[in-house]
mmCIF file of C-alpha atoms in Angstrom:
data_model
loop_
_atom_site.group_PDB
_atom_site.id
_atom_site.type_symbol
_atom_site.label_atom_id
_atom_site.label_comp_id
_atom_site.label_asym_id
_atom_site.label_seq_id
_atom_site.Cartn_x
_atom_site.Cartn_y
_atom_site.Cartn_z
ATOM 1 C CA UNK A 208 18.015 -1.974 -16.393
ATOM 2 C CA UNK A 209 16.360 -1.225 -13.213
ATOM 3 C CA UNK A 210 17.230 -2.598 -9.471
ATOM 4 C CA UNK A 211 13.862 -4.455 -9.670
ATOM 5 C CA UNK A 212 14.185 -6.098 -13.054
ATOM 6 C CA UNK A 213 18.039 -6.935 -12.566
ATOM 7 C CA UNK A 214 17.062 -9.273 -9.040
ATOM 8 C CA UNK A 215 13.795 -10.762 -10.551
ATOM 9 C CA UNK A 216 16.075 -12.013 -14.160
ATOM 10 C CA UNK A 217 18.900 -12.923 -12.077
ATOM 11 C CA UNK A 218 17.545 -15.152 -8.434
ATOM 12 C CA UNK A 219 17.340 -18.387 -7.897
ATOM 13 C CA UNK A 220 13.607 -18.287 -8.521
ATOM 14 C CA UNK A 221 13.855 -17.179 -11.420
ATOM 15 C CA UNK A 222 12.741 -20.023 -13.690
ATOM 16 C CA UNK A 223 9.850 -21.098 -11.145
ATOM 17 C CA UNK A 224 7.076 -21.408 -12.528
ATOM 18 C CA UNK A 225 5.498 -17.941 -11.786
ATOM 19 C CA UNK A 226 1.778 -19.680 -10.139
ATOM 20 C CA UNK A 227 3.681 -20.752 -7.167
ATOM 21 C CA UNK A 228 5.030 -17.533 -6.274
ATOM 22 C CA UNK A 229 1.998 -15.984 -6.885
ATOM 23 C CA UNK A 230 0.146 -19.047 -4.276
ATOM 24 C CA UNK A 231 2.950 -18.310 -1.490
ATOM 25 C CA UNK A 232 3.312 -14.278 -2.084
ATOM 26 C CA UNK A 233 -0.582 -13.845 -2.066
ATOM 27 C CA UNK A 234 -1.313 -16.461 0.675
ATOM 28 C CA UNK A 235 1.305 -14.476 2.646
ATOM 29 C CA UNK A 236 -0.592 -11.102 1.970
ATOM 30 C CA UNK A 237 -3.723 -12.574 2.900
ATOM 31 C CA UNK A 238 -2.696 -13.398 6.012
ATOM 32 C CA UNK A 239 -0.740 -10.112 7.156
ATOM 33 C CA UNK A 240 -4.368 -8.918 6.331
ATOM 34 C CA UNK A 241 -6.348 -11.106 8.080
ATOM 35 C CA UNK A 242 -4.195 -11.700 10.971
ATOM 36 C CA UNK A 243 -3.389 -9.847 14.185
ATOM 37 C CA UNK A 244 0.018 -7.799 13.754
ATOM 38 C CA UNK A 245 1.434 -9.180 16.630
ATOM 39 C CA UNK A 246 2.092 -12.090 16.093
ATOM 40 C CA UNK A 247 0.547 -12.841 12.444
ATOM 41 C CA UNK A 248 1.733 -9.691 10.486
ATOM 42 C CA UNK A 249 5.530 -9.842 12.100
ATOM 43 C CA UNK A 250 5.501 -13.911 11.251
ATOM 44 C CA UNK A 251 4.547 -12.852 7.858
ATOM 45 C CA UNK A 252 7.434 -10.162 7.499
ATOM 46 C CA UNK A 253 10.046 -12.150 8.849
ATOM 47 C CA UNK A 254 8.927 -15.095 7.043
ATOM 48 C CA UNK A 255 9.210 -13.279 3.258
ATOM 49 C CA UNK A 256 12.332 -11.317 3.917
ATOM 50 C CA UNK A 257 14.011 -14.952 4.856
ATOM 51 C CA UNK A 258 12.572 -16.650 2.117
ATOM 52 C CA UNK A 259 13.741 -13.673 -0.465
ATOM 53 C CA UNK A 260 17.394 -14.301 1.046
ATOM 54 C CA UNK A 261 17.742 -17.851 1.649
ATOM 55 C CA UNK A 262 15.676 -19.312 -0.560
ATOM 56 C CA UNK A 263 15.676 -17.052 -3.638
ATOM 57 C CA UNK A 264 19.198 -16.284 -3.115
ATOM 58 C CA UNK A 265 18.407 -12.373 -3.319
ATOM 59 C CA UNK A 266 21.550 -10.074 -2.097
ATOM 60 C CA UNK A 267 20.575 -8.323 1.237
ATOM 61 C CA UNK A 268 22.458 -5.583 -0.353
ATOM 62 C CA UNK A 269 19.868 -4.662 -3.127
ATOM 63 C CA UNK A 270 16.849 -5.818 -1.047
ATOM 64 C CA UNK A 271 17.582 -3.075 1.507
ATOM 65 C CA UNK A 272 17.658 -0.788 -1.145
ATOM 66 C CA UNK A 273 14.367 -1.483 -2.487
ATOM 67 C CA UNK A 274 13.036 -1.157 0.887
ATOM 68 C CA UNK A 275 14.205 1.729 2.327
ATOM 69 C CA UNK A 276 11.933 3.848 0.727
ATOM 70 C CA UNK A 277 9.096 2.271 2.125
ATOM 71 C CA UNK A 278 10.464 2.180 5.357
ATOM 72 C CA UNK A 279 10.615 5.661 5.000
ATOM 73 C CA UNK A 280 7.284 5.943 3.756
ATOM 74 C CA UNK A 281 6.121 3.786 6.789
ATOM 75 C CA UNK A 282 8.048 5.639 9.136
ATOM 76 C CA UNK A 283 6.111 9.135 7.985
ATOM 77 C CA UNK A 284 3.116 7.579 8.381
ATOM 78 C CA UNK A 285 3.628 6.381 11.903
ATOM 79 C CA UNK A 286 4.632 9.183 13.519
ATOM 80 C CA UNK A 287 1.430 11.010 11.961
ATOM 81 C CA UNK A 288 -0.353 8.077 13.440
ATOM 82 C CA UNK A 289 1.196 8.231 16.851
ATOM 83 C CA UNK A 290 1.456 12.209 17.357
ATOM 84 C CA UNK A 291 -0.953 14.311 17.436
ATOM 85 C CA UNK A 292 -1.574 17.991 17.341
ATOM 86 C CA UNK A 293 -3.352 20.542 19.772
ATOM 87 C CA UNK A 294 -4.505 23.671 19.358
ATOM 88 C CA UNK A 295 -5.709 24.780 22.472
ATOM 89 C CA UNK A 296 -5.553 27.952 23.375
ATOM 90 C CA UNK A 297 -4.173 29.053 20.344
ATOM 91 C CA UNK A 298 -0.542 27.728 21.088
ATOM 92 C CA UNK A 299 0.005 24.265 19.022
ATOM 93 C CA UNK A 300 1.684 21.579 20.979
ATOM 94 C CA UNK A 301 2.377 17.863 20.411
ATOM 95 C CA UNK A 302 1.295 14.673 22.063
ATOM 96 C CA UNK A 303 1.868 11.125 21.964
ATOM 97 C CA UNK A 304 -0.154 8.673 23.571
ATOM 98 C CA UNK A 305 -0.288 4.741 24.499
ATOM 99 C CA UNK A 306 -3.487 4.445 22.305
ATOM 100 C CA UNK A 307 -1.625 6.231 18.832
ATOM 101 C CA UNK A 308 1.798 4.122 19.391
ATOM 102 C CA UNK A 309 -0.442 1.194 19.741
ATOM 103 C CA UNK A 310 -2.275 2.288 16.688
ATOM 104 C CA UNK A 311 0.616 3.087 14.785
ATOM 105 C CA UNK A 312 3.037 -0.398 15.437
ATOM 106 C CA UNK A 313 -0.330 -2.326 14.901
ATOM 107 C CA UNK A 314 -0.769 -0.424 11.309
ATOM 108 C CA UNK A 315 2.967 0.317 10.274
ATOM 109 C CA UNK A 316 3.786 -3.824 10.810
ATOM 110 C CA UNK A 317 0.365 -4.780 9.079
ATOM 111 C CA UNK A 318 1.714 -2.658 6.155
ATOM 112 C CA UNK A 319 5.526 -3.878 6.250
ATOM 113 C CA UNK A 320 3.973 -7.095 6.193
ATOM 114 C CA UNK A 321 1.585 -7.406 3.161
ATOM 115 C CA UNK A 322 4.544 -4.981 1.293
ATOM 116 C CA UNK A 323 7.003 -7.535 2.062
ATOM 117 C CA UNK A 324 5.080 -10.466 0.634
ATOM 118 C CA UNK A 325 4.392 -8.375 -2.760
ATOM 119 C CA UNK A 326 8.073 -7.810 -3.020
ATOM 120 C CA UNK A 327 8.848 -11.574 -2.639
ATOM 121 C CA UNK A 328 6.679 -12.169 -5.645
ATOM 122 C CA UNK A 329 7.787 -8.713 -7.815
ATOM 123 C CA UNK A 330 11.785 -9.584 -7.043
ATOM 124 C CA UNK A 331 11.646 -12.823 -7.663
ATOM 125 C CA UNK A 332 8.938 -13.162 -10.995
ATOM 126 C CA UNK A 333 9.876 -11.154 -14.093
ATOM 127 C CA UNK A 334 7.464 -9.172 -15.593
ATOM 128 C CA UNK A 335 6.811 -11.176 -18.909
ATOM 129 C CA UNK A 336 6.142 -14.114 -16.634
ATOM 130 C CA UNK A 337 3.810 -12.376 -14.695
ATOM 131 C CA UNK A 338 2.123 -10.753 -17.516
ATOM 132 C CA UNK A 339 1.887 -14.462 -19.349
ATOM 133 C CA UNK A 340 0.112 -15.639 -15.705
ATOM 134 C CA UNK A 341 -2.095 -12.981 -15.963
ATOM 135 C CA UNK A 342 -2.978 -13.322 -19.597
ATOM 136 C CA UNK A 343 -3.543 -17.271 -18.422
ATOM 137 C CA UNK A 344 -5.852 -16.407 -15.419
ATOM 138 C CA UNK A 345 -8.237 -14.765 -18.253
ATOM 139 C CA UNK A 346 -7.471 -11.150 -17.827
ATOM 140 C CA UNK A 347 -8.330 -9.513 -21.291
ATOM 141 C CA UNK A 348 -5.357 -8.718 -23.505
ATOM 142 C CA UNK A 349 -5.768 -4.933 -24.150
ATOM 143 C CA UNK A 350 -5.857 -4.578 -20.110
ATOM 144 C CA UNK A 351 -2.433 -6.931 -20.172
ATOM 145 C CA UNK A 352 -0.686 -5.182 -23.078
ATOM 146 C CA UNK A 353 -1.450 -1.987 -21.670
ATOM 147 C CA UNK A 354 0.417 -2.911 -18.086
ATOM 148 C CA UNK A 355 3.627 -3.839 -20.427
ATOM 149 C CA UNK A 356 3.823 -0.579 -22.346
ATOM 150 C CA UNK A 357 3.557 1.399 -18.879
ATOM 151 C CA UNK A 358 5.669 -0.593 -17.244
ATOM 152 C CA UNK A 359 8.384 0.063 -20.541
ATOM 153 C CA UNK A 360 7.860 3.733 -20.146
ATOM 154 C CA UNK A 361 8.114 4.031 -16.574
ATOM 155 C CA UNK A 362 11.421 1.924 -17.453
ATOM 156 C CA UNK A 363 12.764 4.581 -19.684
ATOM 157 C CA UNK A 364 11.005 7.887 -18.003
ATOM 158 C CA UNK A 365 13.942 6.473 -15.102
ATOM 159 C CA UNK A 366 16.798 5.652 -17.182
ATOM 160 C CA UNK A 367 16.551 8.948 -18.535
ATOM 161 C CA UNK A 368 16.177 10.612 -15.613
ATOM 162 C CA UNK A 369 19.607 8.864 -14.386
ATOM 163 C CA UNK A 370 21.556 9.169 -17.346
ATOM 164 C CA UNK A 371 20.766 13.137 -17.538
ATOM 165 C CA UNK A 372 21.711 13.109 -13.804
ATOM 166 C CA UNK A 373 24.773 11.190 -14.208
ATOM 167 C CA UNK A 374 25.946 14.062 -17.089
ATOM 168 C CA UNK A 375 25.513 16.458 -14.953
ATOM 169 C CA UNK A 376 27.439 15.137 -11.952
ATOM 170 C CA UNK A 377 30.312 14.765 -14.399
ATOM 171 C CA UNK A 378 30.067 18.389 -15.099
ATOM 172 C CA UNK A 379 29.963 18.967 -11.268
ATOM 173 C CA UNK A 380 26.613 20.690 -11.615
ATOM 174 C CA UNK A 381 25.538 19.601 -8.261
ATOM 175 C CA UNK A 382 28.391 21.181 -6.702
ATOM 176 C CA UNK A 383 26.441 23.623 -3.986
ATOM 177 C CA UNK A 384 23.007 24.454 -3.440
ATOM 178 C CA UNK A 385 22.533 27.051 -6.319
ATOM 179 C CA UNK A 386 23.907 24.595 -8.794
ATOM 180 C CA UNK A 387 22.223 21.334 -7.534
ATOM 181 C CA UNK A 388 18.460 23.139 -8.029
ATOM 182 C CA UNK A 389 19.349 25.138 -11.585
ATOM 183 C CA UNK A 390 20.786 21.255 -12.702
ATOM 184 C CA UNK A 391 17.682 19.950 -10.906
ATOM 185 C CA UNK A 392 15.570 22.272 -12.619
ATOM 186 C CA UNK A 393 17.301 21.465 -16.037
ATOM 187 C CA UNK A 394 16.911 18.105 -15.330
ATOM 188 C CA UNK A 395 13.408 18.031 -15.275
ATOM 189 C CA UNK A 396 12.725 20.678 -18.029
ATOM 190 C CA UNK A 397 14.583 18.138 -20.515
ATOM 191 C CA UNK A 398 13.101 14.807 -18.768
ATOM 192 C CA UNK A 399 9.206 15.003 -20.281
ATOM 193 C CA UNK A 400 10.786 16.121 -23.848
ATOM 194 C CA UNK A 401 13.170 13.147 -24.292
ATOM 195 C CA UNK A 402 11.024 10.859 -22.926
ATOM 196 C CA UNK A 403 8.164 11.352 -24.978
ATOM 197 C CA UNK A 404 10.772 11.369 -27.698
ATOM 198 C CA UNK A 405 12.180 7.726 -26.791
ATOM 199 C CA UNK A 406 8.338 6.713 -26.455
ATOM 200 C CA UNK A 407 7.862 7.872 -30.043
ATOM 201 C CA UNK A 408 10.274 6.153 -31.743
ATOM 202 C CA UNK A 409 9.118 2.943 -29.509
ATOM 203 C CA UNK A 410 5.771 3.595 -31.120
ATOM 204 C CA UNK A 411 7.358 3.580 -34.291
ATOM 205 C CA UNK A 412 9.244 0.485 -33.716
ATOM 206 C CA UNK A 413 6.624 -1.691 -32.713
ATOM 207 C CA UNK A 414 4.377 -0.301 -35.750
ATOM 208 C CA UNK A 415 7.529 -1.296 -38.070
ATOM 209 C CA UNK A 416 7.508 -4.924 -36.954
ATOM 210 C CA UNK A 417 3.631 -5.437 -37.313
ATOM 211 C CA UNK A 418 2.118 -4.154 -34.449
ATOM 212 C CA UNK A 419 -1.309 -4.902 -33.859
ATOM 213 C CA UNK A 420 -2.243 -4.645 -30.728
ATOM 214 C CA UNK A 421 -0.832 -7.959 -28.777
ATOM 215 C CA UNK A 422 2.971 -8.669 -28.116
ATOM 216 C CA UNK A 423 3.173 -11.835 -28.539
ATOM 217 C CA UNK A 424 6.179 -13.686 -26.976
ATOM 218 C CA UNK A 425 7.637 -17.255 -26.469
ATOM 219 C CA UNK A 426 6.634 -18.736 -22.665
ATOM 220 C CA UNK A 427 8.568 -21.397 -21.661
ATOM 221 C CA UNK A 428 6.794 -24.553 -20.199
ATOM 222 C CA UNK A 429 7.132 -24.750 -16.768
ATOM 223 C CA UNK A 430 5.061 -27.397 -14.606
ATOM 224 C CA UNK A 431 4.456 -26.274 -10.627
ATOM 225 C CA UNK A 432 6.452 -28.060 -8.039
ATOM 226 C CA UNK A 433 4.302 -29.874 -5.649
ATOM 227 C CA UNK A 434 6.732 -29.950 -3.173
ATOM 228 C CA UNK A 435 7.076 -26.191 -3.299
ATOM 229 C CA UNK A 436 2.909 -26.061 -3.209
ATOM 230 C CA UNK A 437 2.706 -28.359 -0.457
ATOM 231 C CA UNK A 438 5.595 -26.527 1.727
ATOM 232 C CA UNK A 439 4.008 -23.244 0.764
ATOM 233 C CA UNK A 440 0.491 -24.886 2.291
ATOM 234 C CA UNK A 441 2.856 -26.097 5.260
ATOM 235 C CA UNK A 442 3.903 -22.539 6.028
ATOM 236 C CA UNK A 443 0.663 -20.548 5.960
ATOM 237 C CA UNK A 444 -0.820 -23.192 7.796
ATOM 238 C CA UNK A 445 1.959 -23.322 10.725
ATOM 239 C CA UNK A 446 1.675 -19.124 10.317
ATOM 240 C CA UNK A 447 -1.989 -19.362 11.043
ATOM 241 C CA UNK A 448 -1.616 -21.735 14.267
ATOM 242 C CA UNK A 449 0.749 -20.040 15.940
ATOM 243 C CA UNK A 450 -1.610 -16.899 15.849
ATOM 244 C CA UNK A 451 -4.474 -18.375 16.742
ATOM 245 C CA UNK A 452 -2.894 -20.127 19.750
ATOM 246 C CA UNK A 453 -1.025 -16.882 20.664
ATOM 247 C CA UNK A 454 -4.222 -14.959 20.598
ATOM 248 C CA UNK A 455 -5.857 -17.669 22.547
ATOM 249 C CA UNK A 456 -3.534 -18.106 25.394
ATOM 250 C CA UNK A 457 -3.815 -14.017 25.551
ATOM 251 C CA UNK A 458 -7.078 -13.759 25.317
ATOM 252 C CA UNK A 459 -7.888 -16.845 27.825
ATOM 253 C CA UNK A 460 -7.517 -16.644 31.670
ATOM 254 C CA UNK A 461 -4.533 -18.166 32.786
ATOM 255 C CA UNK A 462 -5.358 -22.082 33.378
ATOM 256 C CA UNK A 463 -7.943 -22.245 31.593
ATOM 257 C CA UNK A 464 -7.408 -25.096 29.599
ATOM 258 C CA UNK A 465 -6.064 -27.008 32.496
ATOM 259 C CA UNK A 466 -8.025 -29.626 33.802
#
């Protein structure tokens, strides 16, 4: 089972009804796009990563693990945004500047922002009850059904990727550098094979049991919490004022609104 599916089966969101996660995660993205980054898009960040560990009860553990990848990511793409390259003269040489730093917190913080708010909604919402909002909000079935079976393949495409790695580490094969790229190389010369494989005989499975097209699968009844709604509200709203007043007071000469 995969990091992302174990936390969003296993929270304390978990049985939510999947709307109002979808009303505070995309309310949230909205506004680290809309916003300024500073101090809209940081409110936003700091505002999903607290929900996601106090009030979905998500280990910090496994949530820095799913992020650290993107802040990788994020990290590449701000120093591309913030240094740049000359070649005058011939001889390259490297610059930073106020204007590229600037450029670069503004769009690295925008982006950790409306990434954080997706991840409160994909940790926290398993993918059948996602798919069953979806399929609610009138987005055609082929389209949905097609999302699950990629979703399942990416899903095995990794698990067989880690169980053929975690053979070879028991055989030390990446022991060195020599070994580690010949077992990479193995790796990934038996990956496509057995995956297609496992696909296949998923294929077949489904057309045993009367495939036709459409999964269909029990949903349970869940009614949306007003109280969660209205909070949600509460907090994009208090989000939204504190920008606008921050951006005001910066913006306006100092006493200004003094009479």
């Amino acid at each position: 089972m995969l990091r992302v599916e174990r936390l969003a089966l296993g929270n304390r969101w978990t049985r939510r009804h999947p709307a109002e996660k979808a009303v505070l995660s995309g309310g949230l993205l909205l506004l680290a796009l809309l916003l300024p980054p500073l101090p809209g898009a940081a409110l936003v960040a700091a505002s999903a990563v607290v929900i996601a560990l106090t009030g979905a009860r998500l280990p910090a553990g496994d949530c820095a693990r799913v992020l650290a990848p993107l802040l990788g990511f994020l990290g590449v793409g701000a120093a591309s945004l913030a240094v740049s390259l000359h070649l005058d003269g011939g001889i390259p040489s490297l610059s930073v500047s106020a204007a590229g730093l600037r450029d670069a917190g503004a769009v690295s913080l925008r982006a950790l922002a409306a990434s954080a708010s997706l991840l409160l909604f994909i940790l926290t919402t398993p993918v059948t009850d996602a798919l069953a909002l979806l399929r609610r909000a009138g987005l055609p079935v082929a389209i949905v059904e097609m999302m699950l079976l990629i979703y399942r393949f990416v899903a095995i495409t990794l698990e067989t990727a880690a169980n053929g790695r975690t053979a070879q580490e028991a055989r030390l094969g990446y022991v060195g550098l020599r070994r580690t790229i010949r077992s990479a190389g193995l790796l990934a010369a038996a990956l496509l094979p057995r995956v297609l494989d496992r696909a296949s005989r998923m294929e077949t499975g489904l057309a045993a049991r009367g495939y036709t097209g459409e999964l269909r699968v029990l949903s349970p009844e869940r009614r949306c919490s007003p109280v969660f709604l209205t909070l949600t509200l509460l907090l994009l709203s208090g989000i939204v004022a504190i920008s606008i007043s921050t951006v005001t007071q910066t913006l306006l000469p100092p006493g200004f609104l003094l009479w």
